[in-house]
Short mmCIF file of C-alpha atoms in Angstrom, two decimals:
data_model
loop_
_atom_site.label_atom_id
_atom_site.label_comp_id
_atom_site.label_asym_id
_atom_site.label_seq_id
_atom_site.Cartn_x
_atom_site.Cartn_y
_atom_site.Cartn_z
CA MET A 1432 -0.02 0.03 -0.74
CA LEU A 1433 2.89 1.86 0.83
CA ALA A 1434 4.42 1.67 -2.17
CA TYR A 1435 0.41 2.63 -3.97
CA VAL A 1436 0.46 5.67 -2.10
CA ILE A 1437 4.31 7.15 -3.22
CA ARG A 1438 3.10 6.46 -6.74
CA ARG A 1439 -0.01 8.49 -6.50
CA LEU A 1440 1.40 11.30 -4.81
CA LEU A 1441 4.44 11.97 -7.75
CA PHE A 1442 1.11 11.15 -9.83
CA VAL A 1443 0.26 14.67 -8.55
CA ILE A 1444 2.37 16.14 -10.13
CA PRO A 1445 2.02 15.95 -13.83
CA THR A 1446 -1.77 16.34 -13.47
CA LEU A 1447 -0.95 19.91 -11.90
CA LEU A 1448 1.25 20.76 -14.38
CA GLY A 1449 -1.20 19.49 -16.87
CA ILE A 1450 -4.16 21.71 -15.45
CA MET A 1451 -2.02 24.61 -14.70
CA THR A 1452 -1.08 24.54 -18.43
CA ILE A 1453 -4.32 24.04 -19.53
CA ASN A 1454 -5.99 27.35 -18.00
CA PHE A 1455 -3.10 29.12 -18.68
CA ILE A 1456 -3.27 29.09 -21.73
CA ILE A 1457 -7.32 29.81 -21.75
CA VAL A 1458 -7.07 32.92 -19.12
CA GLN A 1459 -4.83 33.50 -21.99
CA ALA A 1460 -6.18 33.58 -24.54
CA ALA A 1461 -9.57 34.32 -23.27
CA PRO A 1462 -10.64 38.53 -23.18
CA GLY A 1463 -10.31 41.71 -20.52
CA GLY A 1464 -7.81 40.57 -19.24
CA PRO A 1465 -6.34 43.05 -15.88
CA VAL A 1466 -4.17 44.93 -18.06
CA GLU A 1467 -7.95 46.27 -19.52
CA GLN A 1468 -9.63 46.27 -16.96
CA LEU A 1469 -7.34 48.71 -15.38
CA ILE A 1470 -7.44 50.36 -18.90
CA ALA A 1471 -11.67 50.39 -18.39
CA GLN A 1472 -11.34 52.40 -14.82
CA ILE A 1473 -8.74 54.99 -16.35
CA GLN A 1474 -11.02 55.84 -19.38
CA GLY A 1475 -13.76 55.68 -16.18
CA ARG A 1476 -11.99 57.65 -13.54
CA GLY A 1477 -9.06 59.66 -15.18
CA SER A 1478 -6.59 60.94 -12.88
CA GLU A 1479 -7.64 58.36 -10.01
CA ALA A 1480 -6.78 54.96 -11.68
CA THR A 1481 -3.33 56.71 -14.08
CA ALA A 1482 -2.03 58.06 -9.64
CA ARG A 1483 -2.83 53.90 -9.66
CA VAL A 1484 -0.26 53.36 -11.81
CA ALA A 1485 2.35 56.15 -11.28
CA GLY A 1486 1.86 54.36 -8.42
CA SER A 1487 2.95 51.43 -8.73
CA ALA A 1488 5.56 51.57 -10.62
CA LYS A 1489 7.77 50.48 -8.20
CA GLY A 1490 11.08 52.97 -9.04
CA ASP A 1491 10.50 53.39 -12.45
CA THR A 1492 10.13 56.35 -14.85
CA ALA A 1493 7.41 57.48 -13.52
CA ALA A 1494 3.78 57.41 -15.51
CA PRO A 1495 2.72 60.26 -17.47
CA SER A 1496 -0.41 61.63 -16.02
CA SER A 1497 -3.85 60.93 -18.11
CA ALA A 1498 -3.95 64.01 -19.63
CA SER A 1499 -0.84 63.97 -21.66
CA ALA A 1500 -1.51 59.94 -22.27
CA THR A 1501 -4.18 61.80 -24.24
CA SER A 1502 -2.94 64.31 -26.32
CA GLN A 1503 0.34 62.41 -26.91
CA SER A 1504 -2.07 59.57 -29.15
CA SER A 1505 -2.26 60.48 -32.30
CA ALA A 1506 -6.41 59.33 -33.50
CA GLY A 1507 -5.22 56.50 -36.33
CA GLU A 1508 -3.36 55.16 -33.23
CA THR A 1509 -4.53 50.92 -32.57
CA SER A 1510 -4.23 49.00 -30.01
CA ARG A 1511 -4.88 45.47 -29.41
CA TYR A 1512 -6.07 46.40 -25.69
CA ARG A 1513 -10.27 46.85 -26.11
CA GLY A 1514 -10.73 50.56 -24.71
CA ALA A 1515 -6.68 51.87 -25.43
CA ARG A 1516 -7.11 54.45 -27.98
CA GLY A 1517 -6.69 57.78 -26.78
CA LEU A 1518 -4.13 56.07 -23.89
CA ASP A 1519 -0.72 56.96 -24.52
CA PRO A 1520 1.52 53.67 -25.21
CA GLU A 1521 4.59 54.17 -23.25
CA PHE A 1522 1.73 54.46 -21.14
CA ILE A 1523 0.69 50.89 -21.85
CA LYS A 1524 3.96 49.22 -21.87
CA GLU A 1525 4.00 50.71 -18.23
CA ILE A 1526 0.87 49.33 -16.95
CA GLU A 1527 2.02 45.79 -18.49
CA ARG A 1528 5.10 46.01 -16.43
CA LEU A 1529 2.85 46.70 -14.22
CA TYR A 1530 0.64 42.96 -13.88
CA GLY A 1531 3.95 41.36 -14.96
CA PHE A 1532 2.51 41.09 -19.24
CA ASP A 1533 5.50 42.96 -20.23
CA LYS A 1534 6.95 39.42 -20.94
CA PRO A 1535 6.24 36.23 -22.37
CA PRO A 1536 3.34 34.21 -21.80
CA ALA A 1537 6.28 31.17 -22.17
CA GLU A 1538 8.23 32.63 -19.71
CA ARG A 1539 5.23 33.89 -17.58
CA PHE A 1540 4.52 30.15 -16.92
CA VAL A 1541 7.30 29.31 -15.67
CA LYS A 1542 8.07 31.55 -13.39
CA MET A 1543 4.81 30.88 -11.71
CA LEU A 1544 5.02 27.93 -11.73
CA ARG A 1545 8.60 27.58 -10.28
CA ASN A 1546 6.70 30.24 -7.34
CA TYR A 1547 3.46 27.79 -6.86
CA ALA A 1548 6.53 25.01 -6.68
CA MET A 1549 7.38 26.85 -3.20
CA PHE A 1550 3.45 27.86 -2.78
CA ASP A 1551 4.02 31.21 -3.76
CA PHE A 1552 0.96 32.31 -5.70
CA GLY A 1553 1.89 36.86 -5.88
CA ASN A 1554 -0.85 39.87 -4.85
CA SER A 1555 -3.84 40.01 -5.49
CA PHE A 1556 -3.92 42.30 -8.48
CA PHE A 1557 -7.42 44.81 -6.83
CA ARG A 1558 -6.50 43.33 -3.49
CA ASP A 1559 -2.75 44.37 -2.53
CA ARG A 1560 -2.85 41.47 -0.32
CA PRO A 1561 -0.46 37.84 -0.98
CA VAL A 1562 -2.85 35.15 -2.30
CA ILE A 1563 -2.37 32.81 0.22
CA ASP A 1564 -2.88 35.44 3.40
CA LEU A 1565 -6.77 35.91 0.90
CA VAL A 1566 -7.09 32.23 0.73
CA ILE A 1567 -6.07 31.31 4.40
CA GLU A 1568 -9.12 33.89 5.82
CA LYS A 1569 -11.92 32.40 3.50
CA LEU A 1570 -11.30 29.15 3.67
CA PRO A 1571 -12.75 28.70 7.18
CA VAL A 1572 -15.90 29.67 6.18
CA SER A 1573 -15.78 26.70 3.04
CA ILE A 1574 -14.47 24.00 5.41
CA SER A 1575 -17.81 25.28 7.45
CA LEU A 1576 -19.85 24.19 4.47
CA GLY A 1577 -17.95 21.19 3.21
CA ILE A 1578 -18.14 19.94 6.52
CA TRP A 1579 -21.54 20.31 8.08
CA THR A 1580 -23.05 19.53 4.60
CA THR A 1581 -21.33 15.93 4.18
CA LEU A 1582 -21.53 15.06 7.43
CA LEU A 1583 -25.88 15.81 7.71
CA VAL A 1584 -26.18 14.25 4.14
CA TYR A 1585 -24.20 10.97 5.57
CA LEU A 1586 -26.74 11.19 8.58
CA ILE A 1587 -29.45 10.93 6.05
CA SER A 1588 -29.05 9.67 3.45
CA ILE A 1589 -27.00 6.85 5.32
CA PRO A 1590 -30.58 5.22 7.14
CA LEU A 1591 -32.90 6.42 4.88
CA GLY A 1592 -31.01 4.36 2.10
CA ILE A 1593 -31.04 1.62 4.38
CA ALA A 1594 -34.86 2.11 4.72
CA LYS A 1595 -35.65 2.06 1.55
CA ALA A 1596 -33.29 -1.73 0.47
CA VAL A 1597 -35.74 -3.68 3.44
CA ARG A 1598 -38.91 -1.52 2.69
CA ASP A 1599 -38.62 -2.08 -0.86
CA GLY A 1600 -41.20 -1.89 -3.61
CA SER A 1601 -42.98 -0.69 -0.36
CA ARG A 1602 -45.35 2.62 -0.44
CA PHE A 1603 -42.57 4.76 1.52
CA ASP A 1604 -40.13 3.44 -1.00
CA MET A 1605 -42.39 4.90 -3.91
CA TRP A 1606 -43.30 8.00 -1.71
CA THR A 1607 -39.29 8.66 -0.71
CA SER A 1608 -38.20 7.88 -3.92
CA ALA A 1609 -40.23 10.91 -6.06
CA VAL A 1610 -38.33 12.92 -2.85
CA ILE A 1611 -35.28 12.01 -3.73
CA VAL A 1612 -36.06 12.58 -7.90
CA VAL A 1613 -36.82 16.04 -6.23
CA GLY A 1614 -33.89 16.26 -4.64
CA TYR A 1615 -31.73 15.22 -7.19
CA ALA A 1616 -33.66 16.96 -10.10
CA VAL A 1617 -33.79 20.42 -9.13
CA PRO A 1618 -30.07 22.79 -7.84
CA SER A 1619 -28.55 23.78 -4.00
CA PHE A 1620 -28.62 27.37 -6.01
CA LEU A 1621 -33.17 27.48 -6.79
CA PHE A 1622 -33.50 25.50 -3.39
CA ALA A 1623 -31.25 28.70 -1.46
CA ILE A 1624 -33.39 30.77 -2.96
CA LEU A 1625 -36.36 28.95 -1.74
CA LEU A 1626 -35.29 28.91 1.22
CA VAL A 1627 -34.17 33.01 1.13
CA VAL A 1628 -37.85 34.20 0.02
CA LEU A 1629 -39.05 32.01 3.04
CA PHE A 1630 -37.37 32.16 5.87
CA ALA A 1631 -35.06 35.67 5.87
CA GLY A 1632 -37.27 38.38 5.16
CA GLY A 1633 -38.40 37.73 1.31
CA SER A 1634 -42.02 38.08 1.26
CA PHE A 1635 -43.08 35.27 4.59
CA PHE A 1636 -40.97 35.37 7.50
CA SER A 1637 -37.42 36.99 9.17
CA TRP A 1638 -36.66 34.20 11.08
CA PHE A 1639 -33.09 33.37 9.86
CA PRO A 1640 -29.83 35.91 8.44
CA LEU A 1641 -29.52 36.34 5.20
CA ARG A 1642 -25.56 37.76 5.02
CA GLY A 1643 -22.52 36.49 6.15
CA LEU A 1644 -21.38 33.80 8.29
CA VAL A 1645 -22.18 35.20 12.32
CA SER A 1646 -23.25 38.48 13.24
CA ASP A 1647 -21.17 42.01 13.75
CA GLY A 1648 -19.24 42.19 17.26
CA TRP A 1649 -19.25 37.91 17.13
CA ARG A 1650 -15.96 37.90 19.01
CA THR A 1651 -17.38 39.66 22.04
CA MET A 1652 -20.37 37.39 23.00
CA PRO A 1653 -20.23 34.69 25.46
CA TRP A 1654 -18.65 31.44 24.36
CA PRO A 1655 -22.44 29.54 23.97
CA THR A 1656 -24.20 32.91 22.21
CA LEU A 1657 -21.13 32.64 20.30
CA VAL A 1658 -21.79 28.68 18.92
CA LEU A 1659 -25.61 29.71 18.76
CA ASP A 1660 -24.98 32.25 16.48
CA TYR A 1661 -22.51 30.34 14.16
CA LEU A 1662 -25.59 27.46 14.16
CA TRP A 1663 -27.91 30.24 13.18
CA HIS A 1664 -26.66 31.51 10.27
CA MET A 1665 -25.38 28.01 8.63
CA VAL A 1666 -29.20 26.80 8.79
CA LEU A 1667 -30.10 28.22 5.67
CA PRO A 1668 -27.01 27.61 3.37
CA VAL A 1669 -26.13 23.95 5.29
CA SER A 1670 -29.75 23.22 4.13
CA ALA A 1671 -29.72 23.89 -0.05
CA LEU A 1672 -26.79 21.91 -0.02
CA VAL A 1673 -28.45 19.28 2.14
CA ILE A 1674 -31.58 19.15 0.03
CA GLY A 1675 -29.89 19.02 -3.25
CA GLY A 1676 -27.00 16.48 -2.28
CA PHE A 1677 -28.48 13.34 -0.36
CA ALA A 1678 -30.51 11.92 -3.50
CA GLY A 1679 -27.41 10.71 -5.19
CA LEU A 1680 -26.31 9.06 -1.85
CA THR A 1681 -29.65 7.53 -0.85
CA MET A 1682 -29.63 5.65 -4.27
CA LEU A 1683 -26.23 4.59 -3.71
CA THR A 1684 -26.51 3.03 -0.71
CA LYS A 1685 -29.78 1.61 -1.12
CA ASN A 1686 -28.67 -0.01 -4.49
CA SER A 1687 -25.00 -1.44 -2.11
CA PHE A 1688 -27.35 -3.01 0.10
CA LEU A 1689 -29.85 -4.24 -1.86
CA GLU A 1690 -26.80 -6.37 -3.42
CA GLU A 1691 -25.99 -7.47 -0.48
CA ILE A 1692 -28.88 -8.47 0.79
CA ASN A 1693 -29.65 -10.78 -1.86
CA LYS A 1694 -25.79 -12.74 -1.04
CA ASN A 1695 -25.48 -16.15 -0.02
CA TYR A 1696 -24.21 -15.63 3.05
CA VAL A 1697 -27.17 -13.33 3.67
CA ILE A 1698 -29.42 -16.39 2.76
CA THR A 1699 -27.41 -18.75 5.02
CA ALA A 1700 -27.75 -16.68 8.12
CA ARG A 1701 -31.86 -15.77 8.01
CA ALA A 1702 -31.44 -19.94 7.22
CA LYS A 1703 -29.42 -20.28 10.92
CA GLY A 1704 -32.67 -18.50 12.86
CA LEU A 1705 -31.16 -15.08 13.22
CA ASP A 1706 -33.10 -13.01 13.74
CA GLU A 1707 -33.41 -9.67 10.60
CA ARG A 1708 -31.89 -6.94 12.53
CA ARG A 1709 -28.52 -9.14 13.60
CA VAL A 1710 -28.44 -10.37 9.69
CA LEU A 1711 -28.50 -5.93 8.70
CA PHE A 1712 -25.78 -4.40 10.98
CA GLY A 1713 -23.83 -7.19 11.93
CA HIS A 1714 -23.68 -8.67 7.93
CA VAL A 1715 -24.78 -6.50 5.09
CA PHE A 1716 -24.32 -3.57 7.05
CA ARG A 1717 -19.85 -2.92 6.74
CA ASN A 1718 -20.25 -4.92 3.31
CA ALA A 1719 -22.27 -2.33 1.93
CA MET A 1720 -20.70 0.71 3.55
CA ILE A 1721 -17.44 -0.31 1.71
CA ILE A 1722 -18.54 2.29 -0.84
CA VAL A 1723 -20.38 4.80 0.49
CA ILE A 1724 -17.95 5.35 3.96
CA ALA A 1725 -15.00 5.57 1.98
CA GLY A 1726 -16.87 7.74 -0.29
CA PHE A 1727 -16.20 10.52 2.12
CA PRO A 1728 -13.15 12.59 0.67
CA SER A 1729 -15.15 12.48 -2.54
CA ALA A 1730 -18.26 14.63 -1.35
CA PHE A 1731 -16.51 16.69 0.33
CA ILE A 1732 -14.26 18.01 -2.23
CA GLY A 1733 -18.11 17.28 -4.55
CA ILE A 1734 -19.84 20.17 -1.91
CA LEU A 1735 -16.30 22.53 -2.05
CA PHE A 1736 -15.73 22.09 -5.79
CA THR A 1737 -19.35 22.75 -6.86
CA GLY A 1738 -22.66 23.19 -4.54
CA ALA A 1739 -20.62 25.57 -2.64
CA LEU A 1740 -19.87 27.95 -5.05
CA LEU A 1741 -23.21 29.41 -5.49
CA ILE A 1742 -24.01 28.82 -2.55
CA GLU A 1743 -22.07 31.54 -1.12
CA ILE A 1744 -22.82 34.90 -3.38
CA ILE A 1745 -26.44 33.82 -1.99
CA PHE A 1746 -25.32 34.62 1.21
CA SER A 1747 -22.95 36.53 1.35
CA LEU A 1748 -20.33 34.59 2.61
CA ASP A 1749 -17.19 35.06 2.37
CA GLY A 1750 -15.08 31.90 1.17
CA LEU A 1751 -12.80 30.62 -1.97
CA GLY A 1752 -15.85 29.89 -3.64
CA LEU A 1753 -16.73 34.19 -3.76
CA LEU A 1754 -13.00 34.78 -4.05
CA GLY A 1755 -12.48 32.66 -7.03
CA TYR A 1756 -15.76 34.20 -8.39
CA GLU A 1757 -15.15 37.52 -8.28
CA ALA A 1758 -11.35 37.16 -8.96
CA ALA A 1759 -12.79 35.20 -12.13
CA LEU A 1760 -15.08 38.63 -13.00
CA GLY A 1761 -12.12 40.52 -12.24
CA ARG A 1762 -9.73 38.96 -14.00
CA ASP A 1763 -7.27 38.53 -10.89
CA TYR A 1764 -5.31 35.95 -12.72
CA PRO A 1765 -2.74 35.14 -9.37
CA VAL A 1766 -6.01 34.98 -7.04
CA MET A 1767 -8.06 32.79 -10.02
CA PHE A 1768 -4.97 31.19 -10.31
CA GLY A 1769 -4.00 29.79 -6.49
CA THR A 1770 -7.39 29.07 -5.87
CA LEU A 1771 -7.39 26.20 -8.75
CA TYR A 1772 -4.44 25.11 -7.63
CA PHE A 1773 -5.05 25.20 -4.50
CA PHE A 1774 -7.97 22.96 -4.98
CA THR A 1775 -7.01 21.51 -7.94
CA LEU A 1776 -4.02 20.16 -5.22
CA LEU A 1777 -6.37 19.18 -2.53
CA GLY A 1778 -8.34 17.22 -5.19
CA LEU A 1779 -6.29 14.68 -5.88
CA ILE A 1780 -4.87 14.40 -2.00
CA MET A 1781 -8.38 13.40 -1.71
CA GLY A 1782 -8.31 11.31 -3.80
CA ILE A 1783 -5.46 9.48 -2.35
CA VAL A 1784 -6.87 9.50 0.95
CA ARG A 1785 -10.04 7.29 -0.50
CA ASP A 1786 -9.18 5.21 -1.82
CA VAL A 1787 -6.79 4.82 1.51
CA THR A 1788 -9.65 4.49 3.12
CA TYR A 1789 -11.16 1.38 1.21
CA VAL A 1790 -8.13 -0.86 2.50
CA LEU A 1791 -8.97 0.23 6.34
CA VAL A 1792 -13.16 -0.66 6.22
CA ASP A 1793 -12.11 -3.77 4.18
CA PRO A 1794 -8.35 -4.86 4.27
CA ARG A 1795 -9.38 -7.61 1.69
CA ILE A 1796 -8.81 -4.92 -0.60
CA ASP A 1797 -5.41 -5.02 -2.86
CA PHE A 1798 -4.82 -1.90 -4.88
CA GLU A 1799 -0.91 -4.28 -5.30
CA SER A 1800 -2.16 -6.32 -5.97
CA ARG A 1801 -4.85 -4.99 -8.62
CA GLY A 1802 -2.28 -3.35 -9.88
CA ALA A 1803 -2.66 0.18 -9.82
#
């Protein structure tokens, strides 16, 4: 198993390299980069945005003022940046130097990989803070959503899936299947909007807060109130994720139990006179739960990747999903690539943890003998 884990860890490197390469190429080809973003600000706010460029030049030749920048360009001048007409070419070059776009893409990519290998993600273009500090600051919010949602999904799905397997074909099974189909078909963000309308002051009740993870002055509260305030804020976003996420795991649990219930060892246990409860939880449960329990790390990462982004936006939760979304809109490349690198690395590591969990749950599984 150790040799398998080492091979998987070594495989992380080319996987990360491939993902970062593809995304770097896509981002470079996309319009509206940080240079164009700042040009748009300059065109809209004049000397205020120009002063920002001049103040960030790190001792290089000072950028020309907005008045001289516009007066030095000819009417027929063209630029590869949208909205740059009317700005001095030297001023455009100063902006490129500010964001590192004065170097060829290949050189920028190699430098990025070298820095990322040391977890140096640089500084945000528009927040004036190191990316690693932003990630660490936003991480607790996303981790809170992921952990609570995954735990509740498992606490609901496993008992429900077992009950459906035991009552397969009954009226209970049919009605719960209808609920599961609705939960599977409707995205989490639509449930979130419905919860906001019903319970967060939308049109009916105002029982829960709409914004943030905690209330103002949270740190000054007594610890029982502090915990209750945190849980109060988590009710709606976690509920939206749970409603949209328990369907698949419930059906997986049911199908796993049905497969095990029909096997010969279960028939033999019943023939020996064991009661149904002992057969179910003493023999079937462990074998049926292998794939369900071992999938916990993957489920956690899946919630972080897919569900939390829109939920963070709807409930104004300042987590990694919202950070990455705002960075994509603003073309804040260091933050975009930093969050992508973090999520990709976390996903690959959790994949290894999943395989190790399989072995811990069922020692009969041997990845070495399968040539993995």
